[in-house]
Amino acid sequence: MRIIILGAGTSGRMLAGRLCEEHHDVVLVDRDPAALEQMESSHDLLTIPGEASDPRILEIAGIRKCDMMVAVTDQESINILACALAHLAGVPTKVARVSNAAYTDPESPFRLSQMGIDLIVNQQEECARDLFNILRIPGAQEAVDLLGGRVICAGFLVPTDCPLLVSELKDSPHTALLATLRLVAYSRNGKLKVPRGDTQLQIGDLVYVVGEPEAVETFMETMQPSEEEYTRVVIAGGGELGLQLAQRLEKTHLDVTLMEGNSTRADFCAEVLPNTLVINGSALDHNLMQEMGINHRTAFVAVTGDDENNIMSCLVAEKMGAHFTIARVDKLNYRPIVDSLSLVDRMVSPHTSLINSIYHFVRGAHVQGDRMLQRIPGEIMEIVLEEGHAWTGKAILDMNLPRGCILTTVLRGDQLLVATGTLTLHAGDRILLYGLPKYIRQLDSVLS
């Protein structure tokens, strides 16, 4: 595909890098020549300096012959205008990043889709959803929802008291529980594998499962018997991400506290969060943190716009006994360092959430969703089978999937089915497929 990316910020660079790795024809446009030069020195792509919404720049970028335009500059007005121009130029797929939640409000009469924009994405909303999924399943290292929230993929570390350690999976005494979901991948000593019947898990393995939320929650409770529940969530940062996360958590049984250093913003958050305790103060204020009584029943989430502050405040909360900590970390070069030193329990990035929300457009016409996992390589795709598709009418055993791919779930109408080998696929089925990167590429012809 020929893809034009407008904006060489963190999101634009991450997306361009991933597309280049998959050998797409990428054009990157930005006003900052230094950012473009950095990308051009490390990736095989075309860079064009200039204003992203300037018709002359878009013509130079080849707007009339591109397959997809993704506008991810830091100015939503430019993103919207550029996508509208792309619509006039006949670009098949247009994606615009926005920061104002009003643009993604389903109740709003102002639909940007009427301007020909195929996807309006608010990366703070997407990241808030990812954070909420992690918090709803205690012990999850990562959690993403799929099929409109009907299914969750979650990863967990195998503890010393995990019941699955006693035997190979095919001989497990918990076969009834395992039948309610699918184990899709596990990582051991840096090596990623797809589990089979003769797989025997070991302490410290990072295991990913896919299933209905209730089934995943039950599985996690059983597999991590010593994992304690927390009753309180403290959010450091009352920006758009922190506010949207608090709004989601207010609908749960958890007590929610939001900390915001700007008094005006704190007052605003207090007005729109009736069931949240809003405190005007910084998470780096040691005395204030002590007064809040953070303990082993508290989950601490730092989502300010400052990576360093987020990491530091998580360290403070951990020292005070927090159950676990989550930090927003945007800088790409920070993430491997933070992970290797175990400075926080979990990391999230709005940029990764943004890419997850749009990447299915790249995969092909049959792909309706695509979620890239952060802790392990690979991705989970939502595929719709149309009449005449190569997999329609076949049993899963007969699909000849590459060894690094596994079919996890089938949504047939309103019925959710665990993908067993004898299940025959029908036209109209929405299926979830997990695959390792090098094996996903072998399915390009089937996906498109």
Coordinates of C-alpha atoms in Angstrom, one line a residue:
M1 CA 0.0 0.0 0.0
R2 CA 1.0 3.6 -0.6
I3 CA 0.3 5.5 2.7
I4 CA 0.7 9.2 3.5
I5 CA 1.3 10.0 7.1
L6 CA 0.9 13.6 8.2
G7 CA 2.8 14.4 11.3
A8 CA 6.3 13.1 12.4
G9 CA 5.5 13.2 16.2
T10 CA 5.8 10.1 18.3
S11 CA 2.6 8.6 16.8
G12 CA 3.6 9.4 13.3
R13 CA 7.1 8.0 13.7
M14 CA 5.8 4.8 15.4
L15 CA 3.3 4.2 12.7
A16 CA 5.8 5.0 9.9
G17 CA 8.4 2.6 11.4
R18 CA 5.9 -0.3 11.6
L19 CA 4.7 0.2 8.1
C20 CA 8.2 0.4 6.7
E21 CA 9.0 -2.9 8.5
E22 CA 6.2 -4.5 6.5
H23 CA 7.5 -3.0 3.3
H24 CA 4.7 -0.5 2.6
D25 CA 5.3 2.6 0.5
V26 CA 5.3 5.3 3.1
V27 CA 5.4 9.1 2.6
L28 CA 5.9 11.2 5.8
V29 CA 5.0 14.9 5.9
D30 CA 5.9 17.4 8.7
R31 CA 7.0 21.0 9.2
D32 CA 10.1 19.9 11.1
P33 CA 13.0 19.0 8.8
A34 CA 15.0 17.6 11.7
A35 CA 12.3 15.0 12.6
L36 CA 12.0 14.0 8.9
E37 CA 15.8 13.7 8.6
Q38 CA 15.9 11.4 11.6
M39 CA 13.3 9.1 10.1
E40 CA 14.8 9.1 6.7
S41 CA 18.2 8.1 8.1
S42 CA 16.7 5.0 9.8
H43 CA 13.9 3.9 7.5
D44 CA 13.2 3.4 3.8
L45 CA 10.6 6.1 3.2
L46 CA 10.0 9.4 1.4
T47 CA 9.9 12.6 3.5
I48 CA 8.4 15.9 2.5
P49 CA 8.8 19.1 4.6
G50 CA 5.7 21.4 4.7
E51 CA 2.3 22.1 6.1
A52 CA 0.2 19.0 6.2
S53 CA -3.0 20.7 5.0
D54 CA -1.4 22.6 2.1
P55 CA -2.9 21.3 -1.1
R56 CA 0.4 21.9 -2.9
I57 CA 2.3 19.7 -0.4
L58 CA -0.3 17.0 -0.6
E59 CA 0.0 17.0 -4.4
I60 CA 3.8 16.6 -4.0
A61 CA 3.2 13.7 -1.6
G62 CA 1.1 12.0 -4.3
I63 CA -2.3 12.3 -2.7
R64 CA -4.1 11.3 -6.0
K65 CA -2.4 7.9 -6.1
C66 CA -2.2 6.9 -2.4
D67 CA -4.3 4.1 -0.8
M68 CA -4.5 5.6 2.7
M69 CA -3.9 8.9 4.5
V70 CA -3.4 9.1 8.2
A71 CA -3.3 12.6 9.7
V72 CA -1.8 12.6 13.2
T73 CA -0.4 16.1 13.6
D74 CA -0.9 17.8 17.0
Q75 CA -3.5 20.1 15.5
E76 CA -6.9 18.4 15.0
S77 CA -8.1 21.2 12.6
I78 CA -5.2 20.4 10.2
N79 CA -5.9 16.7 10.5
I80 CA -9.6 17.2 9.7
L81 CA -8.9 19.6 6.8
A82 CA -6.3 17.3 5.3
C83 CA -8.6 14.3 5.4
A84 CA -11.4 16.4 3.8
L85 CA -9.0 17.3 1.0
A86 CA -8.0 13.7 0.6
H87 CA -11.7 12.7 0.3
L88 CA -12.0 15.2 -2.6
A89 CA -8.9 13.7 -4.2
G90 CA -10.4 10.2 -4.1
V91 CA -8.2 8.6 -1.4
P92 CA -9.9 5.4 -0.4
T93 CA -9.2 5.5 3.3
K94 CA -8.8 8.6 5.6
V95 CA -8.0 8.6 9.3
A96 CA -7.8 11.8 11.5
R97 CA -6.5 12.1 15.0
V98 CA -8.5 14.5 17.3
S99 CA -8.1 15.5 20.9
N100 CA -11.6 17.0 21.5
A101 CA -13.9 14.3 22.8
A102 CA -16.9 16.1 21.2
Y103 CA -15.7 14.9 17.8
T104 CA -16.2 11.2 18.8
D105 CA -19.4 11.7 20.8
P106 CA -22.0 9.3 19.2
E107 CA -24.8 11.7 20.3
S108 CA -23.3 14.7 18.4
P109 CA -25.2 15.9 15.3
F110 CA -21.8 16.9 13.7
R111 CA -20.5 13.7 12.1
L112 CA -17.1 14.1 10.5
S113 CA -17.9 10.9 8.6
Q114 CA -20.1 13.1 6.4
M115 CA -16.9 14.8 5.3
G116 CA -15.6 11.5 4.0
I117 CA -13.4 10.7 7.0
D118 CA -13.4 6.9 7.6
L119 CA -12.1 7.0 11.2
I120 CA -11.9 9.7 13.8
V121 CA -9.7 8.6 16.6
N122 CA -9.1 10.2 20.0
Q123 CA -5.9 8.5 21.4
Q124 CA -6.7 9.5 24.9
E125 CA -10.1 7.7 24.7
E126 CA -8.4 4.6 23.3
C127 CA -5.7 4.6 26.0
A128 CA -8.3 5.2 28.8
R129 CA -10.1 2.1 27.5
D130 CA -6.8 0.1 27.6
L131 CA -6.2 1.2 31.1
F132 CA -9.7 0.4 32.2
N133 CA -9.3 -3.1 30.8
I134 CA -6.1 -3.7 32.8
L135 CA -7.7 -2.4 36.0
R136 CA -10.8 -4.5 35.7
I137 CA -8.7 -7.7 35.8
P138 CA -6.4 -7.9 38.8
G139 CA -3.1 -9.4 38.0
A140 CA -3.2 -8.6 34.3
Q141 CA 0.0 -7.4 32.7
E142 CA -1.9 -6.2 29.7
A143 CA -5.5 -6.4 28.6
V144 CA -7.3 -5.3 25.4
D145 CA -10.9 -5.7 24.4
L146 CA -12.1 -7.1 21.0
L147 CA -15.3 -7.7 19.1
G148 CA -16.9 -4.6 20.6
G149 CA -16.0 -5.5 24.1
R150 CA -17.4 -9.1 23.9
V151 CA -13.9 -10.6 24.3
I152 CA -10.8 -9.7 26.2
C153 CA -7.2 -10.7 25.6
A154 CA -5.2 -10.6 28.8
G155 CA -1.6 -11.5 29.8
F156 CA -0.4 -12.7 33.2
L157 CA 2.8 -13.9 34.8
V158 CA 2.6 -17.5 36.1
P159 CA 3.1 -17.4 39.9
T160 CA 4.6 -20.1 42.1
D161 CA 1.1 -21.3 43.2
C162 CA -0.4 -21.5 39.7
P163 CA -2.5 -24.8 39.3
L164 CA -1.3 -25.2 35.7
L165 CA 2.3 -25.9 36.8
V166 CA 1.5 -29.5 37.8
S167 CA 1.1 -31.0 34.4
E168 CA 1.0 -30.6 30.6
L169 CA -2.0 -28.5 29.4
K170 CA -3.8 -31.6 27.9
D171 CA -3.6 -33.4 31.3
S172 CA -4.6 -30.4 33.4
P173 CA -7.3 -31.0 36.1
H174 CA -8.8 -27.6 35.0
T175 CA -9.9 -28.8 31.5
A176 CA -13.4 -27.4 32.0
L177 CA -12.0 -23.9 32.8
L178 CA -9.5 -24.1 29.9
A179 CA -12.4 -25.0 27.5
T180 CA -14.0 -21.6 28.2
L181 CA -11.2 -19.6 26.6
R182 CA -8.0 -20.0 24.5
L183 CA -4.4 -19.8 25.5
V184 CA -2.8 -18.0 22.5
A185 CA 0.8 -17.4 23.4
Y186 CA 3.4 -17.5 26.1
S187 CA 6.9 -16.0 26.5
R188 CA 9.7 -17.7 28.3
N189 CA 13.3 -16.3 28.6
G190 CA 12.6 -13.9 25.8
K191 CA 11.3 -16.6 23.4
L192 CA 7.6 -16.5 22.2
K193 CA 5.7 -19.7 21.5
V194 CA 2.2 -20.8 20.7
P195 CA 1.0 -23.3 23.4
R196 CA 0.1 -26.8 22.4
G197 CA -1.4 -29.7 24.3
D198 CA 2.0 -31.0 25.4
T199 CA 3.1 -27.5 26.7
Q200 CA 3.9 -27.4 30.4
L201 CA 4.0 -23.9 31.8
Q202 CA 6.8 -22.7 34.1
I203 CA 7.0 -20.1 36.9
G204 CA 7.5 -16.6 35.4
D205 CA 6.1 -17.5 32.0
L206 CA 4.1 -14.6 30.5
V207 CA 0.8 -16.2 29.2
Y208 CA -1.9 -14.6 27.1
V209 CA -5.5 -15.8 27.0
V210 CA -8.5 -14.8 25.0
G211 CA -12.2 -15.2 26.1
E212 CA -15.3 -13.5 27.4
P213 CA -14.5 -11.0 30.2
E214 CA -16.2 -13.2 32.8
A215 CA -14.3 -16.3 31.7
V216 CA -11.0 -14.4 31.7
E217 CA -11.6 -13.0 35.1
T218 CA -12.5 -16.4 36.6
F219 CA -9.4 -17.9 34.9
M220 CA -7.1 -15.3 36.3
E221 CA -8.6 -15.7 39.8
T222 CA -8.0 -19.4 39.7
M223 CA -4.5 -19.3 38.2
Q224 CA -3.3 -16.6 40.6
P225 CA -4.7 -17.7 44.0
S226 CA -2.5 -15.4 46.0
E227 CA -3.4 -12.3 44.0
E228 CA -5.2 -9.8 46.2
E229 CA -8.0 -7.6 45.0
Y230 CA -7.7 -3.9 45.4
T231 CA -10.5 -1.6 46.3
R232 CA -9.2 1.8 45.4
V233 CA -7.6 3.5 42.4
V234 CA -5.6 6.7 42.6
I235 CA -5.0 8.5 39.4
A236 CA -2.2 11.1 39.1
G237 CA -3.0 13.5 36.3
G238 CA -6.4 15.2 35.6
G239 CA -5.8 15.7 31.9
E240 CA -8.0 14.2 29.2
L241 CA -6.6 10.7 29.8
G242 CA -7.0 10.8 33.6
L243 CA -10.5 12.3 33.3
Q244 CA -11.8 9.7 30.9
L245 CA -10.3 6.9 33.0
A246 CA -12.0 8.2 36.1
Q247 CA -15.3 8.5 34.3
R248 CA -15.1 4.8 33.3
L249 CA -14.0 3.7 36.8
E250 CA -16.9 5.6 38.4
K251 CA -19.2 2.9 37.0
T252 CA -17.5 0.2 38.9
H253 CA -17.3 -0.8 42.6
L254 CA -13.9 0.9 43.1
D255 CA -13.2 4.0 45.1
V256 CA -11.6 6.5 42.8
T257 CA -9.3 9.5 43.7
L258 CA -7.9 11.9 41.1
M259 CA -4.9 14.1 41.8
E260 CA -4.4 17.3 39.6
G261 CA -1.8 20.0 40.2
N262 CA -3.6 22.8 38.3
S263 CA -6.3 24.2 40.5
T264 CA -8.5 25.4 37.6
R265 CA -8.3 21.9 36.0
A266 CA -8.9 20.3 39.4
D267 CA -12.1 22.3 39.8
F268 CA -13.3 21.3 36.4
C269 CA -12.7 17.6 37.1
A270 CA -14.5 17.9 40.4
E271 CA -17.6 19.2 38.5
V272 CA -17.7 16.4 36.0
L273 CA -16.8 13.6 38.3
P274 CA -19.6 13.3 41.0
N275 CA -18.3 10.0 42.4
T276 CA -14.6 10.7 42.5
L277 CA -12.5 12.4 45.2
V278 CA -10.5 15.2 43.4
I279 CA -7.4 16.5 45.1
N280 CA -5.5 19.6 44.0
G281 CA -1.9 18.5 44.4
S282 CA 1.0 16.7 43.0
A283 CA 1.8 13.0 43.3
L284 CA 5.4 14.0 43.9
D285 CA 4.4 15.7 47.1
H286 CA 5.5 13.1 49.6
N287 CA 3.5 14.5 52.5
L288 CA 0.3 14.6 50.5
M289 CA 0.9 11.0 49.3
Q290 CA 1.3 9.9 52.9
E291 CA -1.9 11.6 53.9
M292 CA -3.8 9.8 51.2
G293 CA -3.1 6.4 52.8
I294 CA -1.9 4.5 49.8
N295 CA -1.6 0.8 50.8
H296 CA -1.8 -2.8 49.4
R297 CA -5.4 -2.3 48.5
T298 CA -4.6 0.7 46.2
A299 CA -3.8 0.7 42.4
F300 CA -1.8 3.7 41.4
V301 CA -2.0 5.1 37.9
A302 CA 0.2 8.0 36.8
V303 CA -1.0 9.6 33.5
T304 CA 0.4 13.1 33.4
G305 CA 2.1 14.4 30.3
D306 CA 5.5 14.1 31.9
D307 CA 7.1 10.6 31.6
E308 CA 9.7 11.3 34.3
N309 CA 7.0 12.5 36.8
N310 CA 4.9 9.5 36.1
I311 CA 7.8 7.1 36.7
M312 CA 8.9 8.9 39.9
S313 CA 5.4 9.1 41.4
C314 CA 4.9 5.3 40.7
L315 CA 8.1 4.6 42.6
V316 CA 6.8 6.7 45.5
A317 CA 3.5 4.9 45.5
E318 CA 5.2 1.5 45.4
K319 CA 7.4 2.4 48.4
M320 CA 4.2 3.3 50.3
G321 CA 2.9 -0.2 49.5
A322 CA 0.6 0.3 46.5
H323 CA -0.8 -3.0 45.1
F324 CA 0.6 -2.2 41.7
T325 CA 1.5 0.8 39.6
I326 CA 0.8 1.9 36.0
A327 CA 2.7 4.7 34.3
R328 CA 2.1 6.5 31.0
V329 CA 5.4 6.4 29.2
D330 CA 5.4 8.1 25.8
K331 CA 9.1 8.4 25.0
L332 CA 10.1 5.3 22.9
N333 CA 13.7 5.2 24.3
Y334 CA 12.4 5.1 27.9
R335 CA 10.2 2.0 27.5
P336 CA 12.9 -0.7 27.3
I337 CA 14.8 0.9 30.2
V338 CA 11.7 1.1 32.5
D339 CA 10.7 -2.4 31.6
S340 CA 14.2 -4.0 32.2
L341 CA 14.6 -2.2 35.5
S342 CA 11.0 -3.1 36.6
L343 CA 10.5 0.5 37.7
V344 CA 6.7 0.2 37.3
D345 CA 4.4 -2.8 37.1
R346 CA 2.7 -1.7 33.9
M347 CA 3.3 0.8 31.1
V348 CA 0.8 2.4 28.7
S349 CA 1.2 4.8 25.8
P350 CA -1.6 6.7 24.0
H351 CA 0.5 6.4 20.8
T352 CA 0.3 2.6 20.9
S353 CA -3.4 2.8 21.6
L354 CA -3.8 5.1 18.6
I355 CA -2.0 2.7 16.2
N356 CA -4.0 -0.2 17.5
S357 CA -7.2 1.6 16.6
I358 CA -6.3 2.3 13.0
Y359 CA -4.0 -0.6 11.9
H360 CA -6.8 -2.8 10.6
F361 CA -7.1 -0.6 7.6
V362 CA -3.7 -1.7 6.6
R363 CA -4.3 -5.4 6.9
G364 CA -7.0 -5.8 4.2
A365 CA -10.6 -5.5 3.3
H366 CA -11.7 -8.5 5.5
V367 CA -10.0 -7.2 8.7
Q368 CA -12.3 -5.1 10.9
G369 CA -9.9 -4.7 13.9
D370 CA -6.3 -5.2 14.8
R371 CA -4.7 -5.0 18.2
M372 CA -0.9 -5.0 18.6
L373 CA 0.2 -6.3 22.0
Q374 CA 2.8 -4.4 24.0
R375 CA 4.5 -7.1 26.1
I376 CA 4.9 -9.7 23.4
P377 CA 5.3 -9.6 19.6
G378 CA 2.3 -10.4 17.5
E379 CA -1.2 -9.1 17.1
I380 CA -4.9 -10.1 17.3
M381 CA -7.0 -9.5 14.2
E382 CA -10.8 -9.4 13.9
I383 CA -11.7 -10.9 10.5
V384 CA -15.1 -11.0 8.8
L385 CA -15.8 -13.9 6.6
E386 CA -17.8 -13.0 3.5
E387 CA -19.6 -15.5 1.1
G388 CA -16.9 -17.1 -1.0
H389 CA -14.0 -16.4 1.4
A390 CA -11.3 -19.1 1.3
W391 CA -12.1 -20.1 4.9
T392 CA -15.9 -20.2 4.6
G393 CA -17.2 -23.7 4.9
K394 CA -14.0 -25.1 6.3
A395 CA -13.4 -26.7 9.7
I396 CA -10.7 -25.0 11.7
L397 CA -8.6 -28.2 11.5
D398 CA -8.6 -27.9 7.7
M399 CA -7.6 -24.3 7.4
N400 CA -3.8 -25.0 7.3
L401 CA -2.9 -22.0 9.3
P402 CA 0.8 -21.2 9.7
R403 CA 2.2 -22.7 12.9
G404 CA 2.6 -19.3 14.5
C405 CA -1.1 -18.4 14.1
I406 CA -4.0 -19.6 16.2
L407 CA -7.8 -19.0 15.8
T408 CA -9.2 -18.1 19.2
T409 CA -12.9 -17.1 19.0
V410 CA -15.8 -17.0 16.6
L411 CA -18.7 -14.6 16.9
R412 CA -21.7 -16.0 15.0
G413 CA -24.7 -13.6 15.3
D414 CA -25.0 -13.0 19.0
Q415 CA -23.4 -16.4 19.9
L416 CA -19.7 -16.4 21.0
L417 CA -17.9 -19.7 20.3
V418 CA -14.5 -21.0 21.4
A419 CA -12.6 -22.0 18.3
T420 CA -12.2 -25.7 18.5
G421 CA -10.7 -27.8 15.7
T422 CA -14.0 -29.3 14.5
L423 CA -15.9 -26.0 14.3
T424 CA -16.9 -25.2 10.7
L425 CA -16.8 -21.5 9.8
H426 CA -19.8 -19.8 8.1
A427 CA -20.2 -16.7 6.0
G428 CA -20.8 -13.8 8.3
D429 CA -18.7 -15.1 11.1
R430 CA -16.4 -12.6 12.9
I431 CA -13.3 -14.5 13.9
L432 CA -10.3 -13.6 16.1
L433 CA -6.9 -14.7 14.9
Y434 CA -3.6 -14.3 16.8
G435 CA -0.4 -14.4 14.9
L436 CA 3.3 -13.9 15.2
P437 CA 4.6 -11.1 12.9
K438 CA 6.4 -13.3 10.4
Y439 CA 3.4 -15.7 10.1
I440 CA 0.9 -12.9 9.7
R441 CA 2.5 -11.9 6.5
Q442 CA 1.9 -15.3 5.0
L443 CA -1.9 -14.6 5.3
D444 CA -1.9 -11.4 3.2
S445 CA -3.7 -12.9 0.3
V446 CA -6.4 -14.3 2.5
L447 CA -6.9 -11.1 4.5
S448 CA -7.1 -8.8 1.5

